[in-house]
C-alpha cells in the first residue's frame, strides 16, 4: 500500500501532536505516579457550566430525539439551530444575517480545514497557500493543508513592555508582500499567547486580504460572544471578506465537536457543499441544545457570570504565581494576554531550550508545551533568532493545587538549567 502525497502528509503527526501523543502515552504507561499536566488544552470543568449543558441537552433529548437523532438533516445545519444563530447575532451585534450566511459543522477546526481545502492548493492560476498573519498561532492549523508546503506563517515583531511582559505585533508589510496567498487565518484570542486582535488590526488584516483577493478566517474559539475568555468587548467583526468561525468547545462542550461559521453566502455555500460531500452534517442533538441555549439567553448568562470570571480569576492567579516563583536573576517575560486559556512564557537566555525543558520536566512528572511548534514557517527564517526555542506554554485550566505544584518544579528546573550553563559555558 502506498499513500498519496496528501495522504502521507495527513497520516503524519505535526510537532505538537507528537508532544501531546507523548504526554498521553507517558501518563498512560506509568502506573502509581502522580503527573502534573500543565500542557492540557481541555477547558476547565466548571460544575455550573457542565450542569447547564446537561440540562439543555436533556431538554433537547426529551423534546426532539426522534427528529434530530433518528433522521438525517440538511448539511447547512439543523434549521432551528441555524435560525437561532442568525437571530442571536442580529440581536446582539446588529448584523443582518440569515440562514444562507450560516453553516454548522462538526467542530470549528473542521470548518477551518474545509475553508483551507476550498481556497488553497492547486488552482487554475497556480498553487496558493494558507497564511497565518502572525505566528505563534494554534498548531492545529498545521494540519489544515493537504499539501506539504501548503501553509506558512508571518513572524511577529517583538515589543518588551516593562520588566516582565512583552507583546507580539503584526508585521503587516511582510504579510502584504507575500505571494501565492489563498486564505488568511488567525485565532483571536490567540492560542498560545492570548493576544486579541483589535478592531483596528482586524480592519488592516481585511485590507491585506482584499489586496491578495482572498478571504480572512477569524477563529473566535476563545473569544466573544462565547466563551468570552477574551473579554466581552472584543466583538466579532462583520465584513463580506471575513469568515467568522465560532465554537461551543471552550464554552463547555469540547467532546461534542460543534462549531459554526457566519459569513457572506459566497463563502458559506461552498462550505455547505463540502460538508454535504464529506460528513453530510454535524451531530444534530447538540445543535438542538445550542439552539435552546441561544434562544433562552442561558449561554450569555453563563459567559457573563461564570465562564468569564472563572478564567479572569484563574489567569490572575497563575500570572501572580509565575511572578513570585520564577527565578529573579533569569531574564523571562510573560506575553500580555487579553484572553485564552494559557500563559506564554519567554525565557530570553542563550542557555534555554524549550525541548530540553520539556524533557527535564517530564522526568520530574510535569508537562508543559514547548514553544517552537507554534511558529509555523519560523524554521525557514532567522528573523526571530532563537526566540521560537525560548518559549513554552502553560495551561491555566488545571486545578490551582496542580498549577502551584507544577510551577514550583518549573522554577527549580530553570534554576538548574541556569546553574549548569554557568558551570559549563558554551
PDB file of N, CA and C in Angstrom, residues 330-408:
ATOM      1  N   UNK A 330      16.877  35.420  36.248  1.00  0.00           N
ATOM      2  CA  UNK A 330      16.722  34.915  34.883  1.00  0.00           C
ATOM      3  C   UNK A 330      15.881  35.924  34.103  1.00  0.00           C
ATOM      4  N   UNK A 331      16.271  36.167  32.849  1.00  0.00           N
ATOM      5  CA  UNK A 331      15.518  37.101  32.014  1.00  0.00           C
ATOM      6  C   UNK A 331      14.343  36.349  31.386  1.00  0.00           C
ATOM      7  N   UNK A 332      13.175  36.573  31.925  1.00  0.00           N
ATOM      8  CA  UNK A 332      11.982  35.922  31.378  1.00  0.00           C
ATOM      9  C   UNK A 332      10.858  36.949  31.286  1.00  0.00           C
ATOM     10  N   UNK A 333       9.952  36.688  30.323  1.00  0.00           N
ATOM     11  CA  UNK A 333       8.824  37.589  30.089  1.00  0.00           C
ATOM     12  C   UNK A 333       7.556  36.768  29.901  1.00  0.00           C
ATOM     13  N   UNK A 334       6.446  37.373  30.267  1.00  0.00           N
ATOM     14  CA  UNK A 334       5.127  36.776  30.071  1.00  0.00           C
ATOM     15  C   UNK A 334       4.386  37.593  29.027  1.00  0.00           C
ATOM     16  N   UNK A 335       3.822  36.914  28.017  1.00  0.00           N
ATOM     17  CA  UNK A 335       3.108  37.663  26.987  1.00  0.00           C
ATOM     18  C   UNK A 335       1.859  38.310  27.580  1.00  0.00           C
ATOM     19  N   UNK A 336       1.658  39.574  27.254  1.00  0.00           N
ATOM     20  CA  UNK A 336       0.458  40.290  27.689  1.00  0.00           C
ATOM     21  C   UNK A 336      -0.758  39.654  27.025  1.00  0.00           C
ATOM     22  N   UNK A 337      -1.651  39.108  27.819  1.00  0.00           N
ATOM     23  CA  UNK A 337      -2.777  38.351  27.281  1.00  0.00           C
ATOM     24  C   UNK A 337      -4.099  39.025  27.618  1.00  0.00           C
ATOM     25  N   UNK A 338      -4.947  39.136  26.596  1.00  0.00           N
ATOM     26  CA  UNK A 338      -6.309  39.623  26.826  1.00  0.00           C
ATOM     27  C   UNK A 338      -7.300  38.486  27.000  1.00  0.00           C
ATOM     28  N   UNK A 339      -6.857  37.260  26.787  1.00  0.00           N
ATOM     29  CA  UNK A 339      -7.790  36.145  26.893  1.00  0.00           C
ATOM     30  C   UNK A 339      -7.110  34.819  26.633  1.00  0.00           C
ATOM     31  N   UNK A 340      -7.923  33.823  26.316  1.00  0.00           N
ATOM     32  CA  UNK A 340      -7.397  32.483  26.091  1.00  0.00           C
ATOM     33  C   UNK A 340      -7.221  31.712  27.377  1.00  0.00           C
ATOM     34  N   UNK A 341      -6.689  30.479  27.243  1.00  0.00           N
ATOM     35  CA  UNK A 341      -6.598  29.577  28.386  1.00  0.00           C
ATOM     36  C   UNK A 341      -5.153  29.241  28.753  1.00  0.00           C
ATOM     37  N   UNK A 342      -4.195  30.092  28.308  1.00  0.00           N
ATOM     38  CA  UNK A 342      -2.800  29.742  28.507  1.00  0.00           C
ATOM     39  C   UNK A 342      -1.978  30.952  28.936  1.00  0.00           C
ATOM     40  N   UNK A 343      -0.844  30.663  29.576  1.00  0.00           N
ATOM     41  CA  UNK A 343       0.206  31.650  29.802  1.00  0.00           C
ATOM     42  C   UNK A 343       1.377  31.278  28.897  1.00  0.00           C
ATOM     43  N   UNK A 344       1.948  32.286  28.259  1.00  0.00           N
ATOM     44  CA  UNK A 344       3.010  32.084  27.271  1.00  0.00           C
ATOM     45  C   UNK A 344       4.270  32.758  27.805  1.00  0.00           C
ATOM     46  N   UNK A 345       5.273  31.935  28.118  1.00  0.00           N
ATOM     47  CA  UNK A 345       6.486  32.407  28.796  1.00  0.00           C
ATOM     48  C   UNK A 345       7.671  32.384  27.835  1.00  0.00           C
ATOM     49  N   UNK A 346       8.424  33.463  27.824  1.00  0.00           N
ATOM     50  CA  UNK A 346       9.637  33.583  27.008  1.00  0.00           C
ATOM     51  C   UNK A 346      10.828  33.714  27.959  1.00  0.00           C
ATOM     52  N   UNK A 347      11.760  32.768  27.877  1.00  0.00           N
ATOM     53  CA  UNK A 347      12.987  32.809  28.670  1.00  0.00           C
ATOM     54  C   UNK A 347      14.108  33.283  27.744  1.00  0.00           C
ATOM     55  N   UNK A 348      14.472  34.534  27.865  1.00  0.00           N
ATOM     56  CA  UNK A 348      15.427  35.152  26.948  1.00  0.00           C
ATOM     57  C   UNK A 348      16.861  34.955  27.443  1.00  0.00           C
ATOM     58  N   UNK A 349      17.270  33.687  27.460  1.00  0.00           N
ATOM     59  CA  UNK A 349      18.624  33.314  27.866  1.00  0.00           C
ATOM     60  C   UNK A 349      19.207  32.375  26.812  1.00  0.00           C
ATOM     61  N   UNK A 350      20.503  32.531  26.521  1.00  0.00           N
ATOM     62  CA  UNK A 350      21.139  31.694  25.498  1.00  0.00           C
ATOM     63  C   UNK A 350      21.136  30.219  25.879  1.00  0.00           C
ATOM     64  N   UNK A 351      21.163  29.945  27.165  1.00  0.00           N
ATOM     65  CA  UNK A 351      21.236  28.553  27.603  1.00  0.00           C
ATOM     66  C   UNK A 351      19.888  27.843  27.582  1.00  0.00           C
ATOM     67  N   UNK A 352      18.814  28.578  27.364  1.00  0.00           N
ATOM     68  CA  UNK A 352      17.487  27.958  27.467  1.00  0.00           C
ATOM     69  C   UNK A 352      17.083  27.307  26.152  1.00  0.00           C
ATOM     70  N   UNK A 353      16.474  26.136  26.259  1.00  0.00           N
ATOM     71  CA  UNK A 353      15.932  25.418  25.103  1.00  0.00           C
ATOM     72  C   UNK A 353      14.618  24.775  25.511  1.00  0.00           C
ATOM     73  N   UNK A 354      13.570  25.011  24.724  1.00  0.00           N
ATOM     74  CA  UNK A 354      12.234  24.556  25.116  1.00  0.00           C
ATOM     75  C   UNK A 354      12.108  23.042  25.179  1.00  0.00           C
ATOM     76  N   UNK A 355      12.746  22.320  24.253  1.00  0.00           N
ATOM     77  CA  UNK A 355      12.647  20.856  24.277  1.00  0.00           C
ATOM     78  C   UNK A 355      13.431  20.263  25.453  1.00  0.00           C
ATOM     79  N   UNK A 356      14.553  20.880  25.793  1.00  0.00           N
ATOM     80  CA  UNK A 356      15.309  20.398  26.950  1.00  0.00           C
ATOM     81  C   UNK A 356      14.516  20.624  28.231  1.00  0.00           C
ATOM     82  N   UNK A 357      13.835  21.761  28.315  1.00  0.00           N
ATOM     83  CA  UNK A 357      12.951  21.993  29.457  1.00  0.00           C
ATOM     84  C   UNK A 357      11.861  20.935  29.509  1.00  0.00           C
ATOM     85  N   UNK A 358      11.241  20.656  28.364  1.00  0.00           N
ATOM     86  CA  UNK A 358      10.159  19.668  28.310  1.00  0.00           C
ATOM     87  C   UNK A 358      10.634  18.306  28.814  1.00  0.00           C
ATOM     88  N   UNK A 359      11.778  17.840  28.313  1.00  0.00           N
ATOM     89  CA  UNK A 359      12.266  16.516  28.696  1.00  0.00           C
ATOM     90  C   UNK A 359      12.658  16.469  30.168  1.00  0.00           C
ATOM     91  N   UNK A 360      13.264  17.532  30.659  1.00  0.00           N
ATOM     92  CA  UNK A 360      13.658  17.560  32.070  1.00  0.00           C
ATOM     93  C   UNK A 360      12.430  17.559  32.976  1.00  0.00           C
ATOM     94  N   UNK A 361      11.441  18.379  32.623  1.00  0.00           N
ATOM     95  CA  UNK A 361      10.218  18.415  33.425  1.00  0.00           C
ATOM     96  C   UNK A 361       9.489  17.082  33.382  1.00  0.00           C
ATOM     97  N   UNK A 362       9.496  16.430  32.231  1.00  0.00           N
ATOM     98  CA  UNK A 362       8.805  15.137  32.121  1.00  0.00           C
ATOM     99  C   UNK A 362       9.402  14.129  33.094  1.00  0.00           C
ATOM    100  N   UNK A 363      10.715  14.162  33.244  1.00  0.00           N
ATOM    101  CA  UNK A 363      11.349  13.240  34.198  1.00  0.00           C
ATOM    102  C   UNK A 363      10.959  13.563  35.635  1.00  0.00           C
ATOM    103  N   UNK A 364      10.511  14.803  35.869  1.00  0.00           N
ATOM    104  CA  UNK A 364      10.082  15.209  37.215  1.00  0.00           C
ATOM    105  C   UNK A 364       8.556  15.093  37.379  1.00  0.00           C
ATOM    106  N   UNK A 365       7.882  14.577  36.347  1.00  0.00           N
ATOM    107  CA  UNK A 365       6.443  14.381  36.458  1.00  0.00           C
ATOM    108  C   UNK A 365       5.602  15.593  36.101  1.00  0.00           C
ATOM    109  N   UNK A 366       6.182  16.569  35.371  1.00  0.00           N
ATOM    110  CA  UNK A 366       5.468  17.788  34.996  1.00  0.00           C
ATOM    111  C   UNK A 366       5.477  17.938  33.479  1.00  0.00           C
ATOM    112  N   UNK A 367       4.346  18.368  32.927  1.00  0.00           N
ATOM    113  CA  UNK A 367       4.266  18.599  31.489  1.00  0.00           C
ATOM    114  C   UNK A 367       3.916  20.057  31.191  1.00  0.00           C
ATOM    115  N   UNK A 368       4.682  20.654  30.288  1.00  0.00           N
ATOM    116  CA  UNK A 368       4.332  21.918  29.652  1.00  0.00           C
ATOM    117  C   UNK A 368       4.416  21.660  28.152  1.00  0.00           C
ATOM    118  N   UNK A 369       4.124  22.675  27.339  1.00  0.00           N
ATOM    119  CA  UNK A 369       4.199  22.508  25.889  1.00  0.00           C
ATOM    120  C   UNK A 369       5.332  23.377  25.356  1.00  0.00           C
ATOM    121  N   UNK A 370       6.322  22.774  24.682  1.00  0.00           N
ATOM    122  CA  UNK A 370       7.413  23.571  24.111  1.00  0.00           C
ATOM    123  C   UNK A 370       6.913  24.512  23.022  1.00  0.00           C
ATOM    124  N   UNK A 371       7.562  25.649  22.885  1.00  0.00           N
ATOM    125  CA  UNK A 371       7.020  26.715  22.052  1.00  0.00           C
ATOM    126  C   UNK A 371       7.296  26.640  20.572  1.00  0.00           C
ATOM    127  N   UNK A 372       8.351  25.938  20.156  1.00  0.00           N
ATOM    128  CA  UNK A 372       8.785  26.028  18.764  1.00  0.00           C
ATOM    129  C   UNK A 372       7.726  25.584  17.770  1.00  0.00           C
ATOM    130  N   UNK A 373       6.841  24.677  18.181  1.00  0.00           N
ATOM    131  CA  UNK A 373       5.865  24.128  17.244  1.00  0.00           C
ATOM    132  C   UNK A 373       4.758  25.117  16.891  1.00  0.00           C
ATOM    133  N   UNK A 374       4.660  26.208  17.620  1.00  0.00           N
ATOM    134  CA  UNK A 374       3.625  27.210  17.321  1.00  0.00           C
ATOM    135  C   UNK A 374       4.066  28.211  16.252  1.00  0.00           C
ATOM    136  N   UNK A 375       5.346  28.164  15.882  1.00  0.00           N
ATOM    137  CA  UNK A 375       5.887  29.123  14.919  1.00  0.00           C
ATOM    138  C   UNK A 375       5.919  28.496  13.526  1.00  0.00           C
ATOM    139  N   UNK A 376       4.772  28.364  12.913  1.00  0.00           N
ATOM    140  CA  UNK A 376       4.673  27.764  11.588  1.00  0.00           C
ATOM    141  C   UNK A 376       5.497  28.557  10.584  1.00  0.00           C
ATOM    142  N   UNK A 377       6.444  27.877   9.950  1.00  0.00           N
ATOM    143  CA  UNK A 377       7.279  28.529   8.959  1.00  0.00           C
ATOM    144  C   UNK A 377       8.492  29.210   9.552  1.00  0.00           C
ATOM    145  N   UNK A 378       8.593  29.276  10.884  1.00  0.00           N
ATOM    146  CA  UNK A 378       9.703  30.011  11.511  1.00  0.00           C
ATOM    147  C   UNK A 378      11.045  29.339  11.245  1.00  0.00           C
ATOM    148  N   UNK A 379      11.026  28.014  10.965  1.00  0.00           N
ATOM    149  CA  UNK A 379      12.286  27.326  10.727  1.00  0.00           C
ATOM    150  C   UNK A 379      12.946  27.778   9.427  1.00  0.00           C
ATOM    151  N   UNK A 380      12.195  28.466   8.576  1.00  0.00           N
ATOM    152  CA  UNK A 380      12.743  28.914   7.301  1.00  0.00           C
ATOM    153  C   UNK A 380      13.220  30.363   7.359  1.00  0.00           C
ATOM    154  N   UNK A 381      13.182  30.958   8.534  1.00  0.00           N
ATOM    155  CA  UNK A 381      13.603  32.349   8.670  1.00  0.00           C
ATOM    156  C   UNK A 381      14.373  32.527   9.965  1.00  0.00           C
ATOM    157  N   UNK A 382      15.303  33.445   9.954  1.00  0.00           N
ATOM    158  CA  UNK A 382      16.109  33.697  11.145  1.00  0.00           C
ATOM    159  C   UNK A 382      15.783  35.045  11.776  1.00  0.00           C
ATOM    160  N   UNK A 383      14.661  35.644  11.360  1.00  0.00           N
ATOM    161  CA  UNK A 383      14.317  36.962  11.868  1.00  0.00           C
ATOM    162  C   UNK A 383      14.116  36.994  13.370  1.00  0.00           C
ATOM    163  N   UNK A 384      13.607  35.911  13.946  1.00  0.00           N
ATOM    164  CA  UNK A 384      13.368  35.866  15.385  1.00  0.00           C
ATOM    165  C   UNK A 384      14.528  35.253  16.153  1.00  0.00           C
ATOM    166  N   UNK A 385      15.564  34.820  15.442  1.00  0.00           N
ATOM    167  CA  UNK A 385      16.679  34.185  16.132  1.00  0.00           C
ATOM    168  C   UNK A 385      16.229  32.914  16.846  1.00  0.00           C
ATOM    169  N   UNK A 386      16.644  32.777  18.114  1.00  0.00           N
ATOM    170  CA  UNK A 386      16.313  31.585  18.889  1.00  0.00           C
ATOM    171  C   UNK A 386      14.974  31.711  19.609  1.00  0.00           C
ATOM    172  N   UNK A 387      14.276  32.817  19.417  1.00  0.00           N
ATOM    173  CA  UNK A 387      13.051  33.062  20.170  1.00  0.00           C
ATOM    174  C   UNK A 387      12.065  31.892  20.144  1.00  0.00           C
ATOM    175  N   UNK A 388      11.778  31.264  18.969  1.00  0.00           N
ATOM    176  CA  UNK A 388      10.814  30.154  18.968  1.00  0.00           C
ATOM    177  C   UNK A 388      11.230  28.985  19.864  1.00  0.00           C
ATOM    178  N   UNK A 389      12.539  28.860  20.168  1.00  0.00           N
ATOM    179  CA  UNK A 389      13.011  27.785  21.036  1.00  0.00           C
ATOM    180  C   UNK A 389      13.161  28.241  22.486  1.00  0.00           C
ATOM    181  N   UNK A 390      12.738  29.465  22.752  1.00  0.00           N
ATOM    182  CA  UNK A 390      12.872  30.009  24.098  1.00  0.00           C
ATOM    183  C   UNK A 390      11.524  30.219  24.791  1.00  0.00           C
ATOM    184  N   UNK A 391      10.454  29.656  24.223  1.00  0.00           N
ATOM    185  CA  UNK A 391       9.111  29.868  24.778  1.00  0.00           C
ATOM    186  C   UNK A 391       8.477  28.541  25.190  1.00  0.00           C
ATOM    187  N   UNK A 392       7.553  28.610  26.123  1.00  0.00           N
ATOM    188  CA  UNK A 392       6.750  27.440  26.465  1.00  0.00           C
ATOM    189  C   UNK A 392       5.376  27.896  26.947  1.00  0.00           C
ATOM    190  N   UNK A 393       4.418  26.971  26.857  1.00  0.00           N
ATOM    191  CA  UNK A 393       3.020  27.267  27.168  1.00  0.00           C
ATOM    192  C   UNK A 393       2.580  26.535  28.421  1.00  0.00           C
ATOM    193  N   UNK A 394       1.876  27.257  29.279  1.00  0.00           N
ATOM    194  CA  UNK A 394       1.298  26.688  30.493  1.00  0.00           C
ATOM    195  C   UNK A 394      -0.209  26.874  30.437  1.00  0.00           C
ATOM    196  N   UNK A 395      -0.953  25.806  30.684  1.00  0.00           N
ATOM    197  CA  UNK A 395      -2.411  25.897  30.716  1.00  0.00           C
ATOM    198  C   UNK A 395      -2.860  26.440  32.067  1.00  0.00           C
ATOM    199  N   UNK A 396      -3.928  27.258  32.033  1.00  0.00           N
ATOM    200  CA  UNK A 396      -4.471  27.780  33.293  1.00  0.00           C
ATOM    201  C   UNK A 396      -5.727  27.010  33.713  1.00  0.00           C
ATOM    202  N   UNK A 397      -6.033  25.911  33.030  1.00  0.00           N
ATOM    203  CA  UNK A 397      -7.275  25.194  33.332  1.00  0.00           C
ATOM    204  C   UNK A 397      -7.171  24.105  34.408  1.00  0.00           C
ATOM    205  N   UNK A 398      -5.980  23.540  34.705  1.00  0.00           N
ATOM    206  CA  UNK A 398      -5.943  22.567  35.804  1.00  0.00           C
ATOM    207  C   UNK A 398      -6.317  23.213  37.133  1.00  0.00           C
ATOM    208  N   UNK A 399      -6.534  22.391  38.158  1.00  0.00           N
ATOM    209  CA  UNK A 399      -6.867  22.950  39.459  1.00  0.00           C
ATOM    210  C   UNK A 399      -5.663  23.706  40.030  1.00  0.00           C
ATOM    211  N   UNK A 400      -5.939  24.608  40.942  1.00  0.00           N
ATOM    212  CA  UNK A 400      -4.895  25.516  41.434  1.00  0.00           C
ATOM    213  C   UNK A 400      -3.758  24.778  42.148  1.00  0.00           C
ATOM    214  N   UNK A 401      -4.061  23.680  42.836  1.00  0.00           N
ATOM    215  CA  UNK A 401      -3.008  22.921  43.514  1.00  0.00           C
ATOM    216  C   UNK A 401      -2.039  22.325  42.502  1.00  0.00           C
ATOM    217  N   UNK A 402      -2.584  21.797  41.401  1.00  0.00           N
ATOM    218  CA  UNK A 402      -1.743  21.222  40.351  1.00  0.00           C
ATOM    219  C   UNK A 402      -0.857  22.290  39.729  1.00  0.00           C
ATOM    220  N   UNK A 403      -1.449  23.450  39.437  1.00  0.00           N
ATOM    221  CA  UNK A 403      -0.676  24.534  38.833  1.00  0.00           C
ATOM    222  C   UNK A 403       0.427  24.994  39.773  1.00  0.00           C
ATOM    223  N   UNK A 404       0.098  25.177  41.046  1.00  0.00           N
ATOM    224  CA  UNK A 404       1.092  25.660  42.013  1.00  0.00           C
ATOM    225  C   UNK A 404       2.248  24.672  42.146  1.00  0.00           C
ATOM    226  N   UNK A 405       1.927  23.392  42.239  1.00  0.00           N
ATOM    227  CA  UNK A 405       2.985  22.384  42.362  1.00  0.00           C
ATOM    228  C   UNK A 405       3.830  22.317  41.095  1.00  0.00           C
ATOM    229  N   UNK A 406       3.176  22.418  39.931  1.00  0.00           N
ATOM    230  CA  UNK A 406       3.904  22.371  38.675  1.00  0.00           C
ATOM    231  C   UNK A 406       4.826  23.563  38.489  1.00  0.00           C
ATOM    232  N   UNK A 407       4.344  24.771  38.819  1.00  0.00           N
ATOM    233  CA  UNK A 407       5.169  25.977  38.676  1.00  0.00           C
ATOM    234  C   UNK A 407       6.376  25.911  39.613  1.00  0.00           C
ATOM    235  N   UNK A 408       6.210  25.328  40.774  1.00  0.00           N
ATOM    236  CA  UNK A 408       7.343  25.179  41.705  1.00  0.00           C
ATOM    237  C   UNK A 408       8.442  24.327  41.084  1.00  0.00           C
TER     238      UNK A 408
END
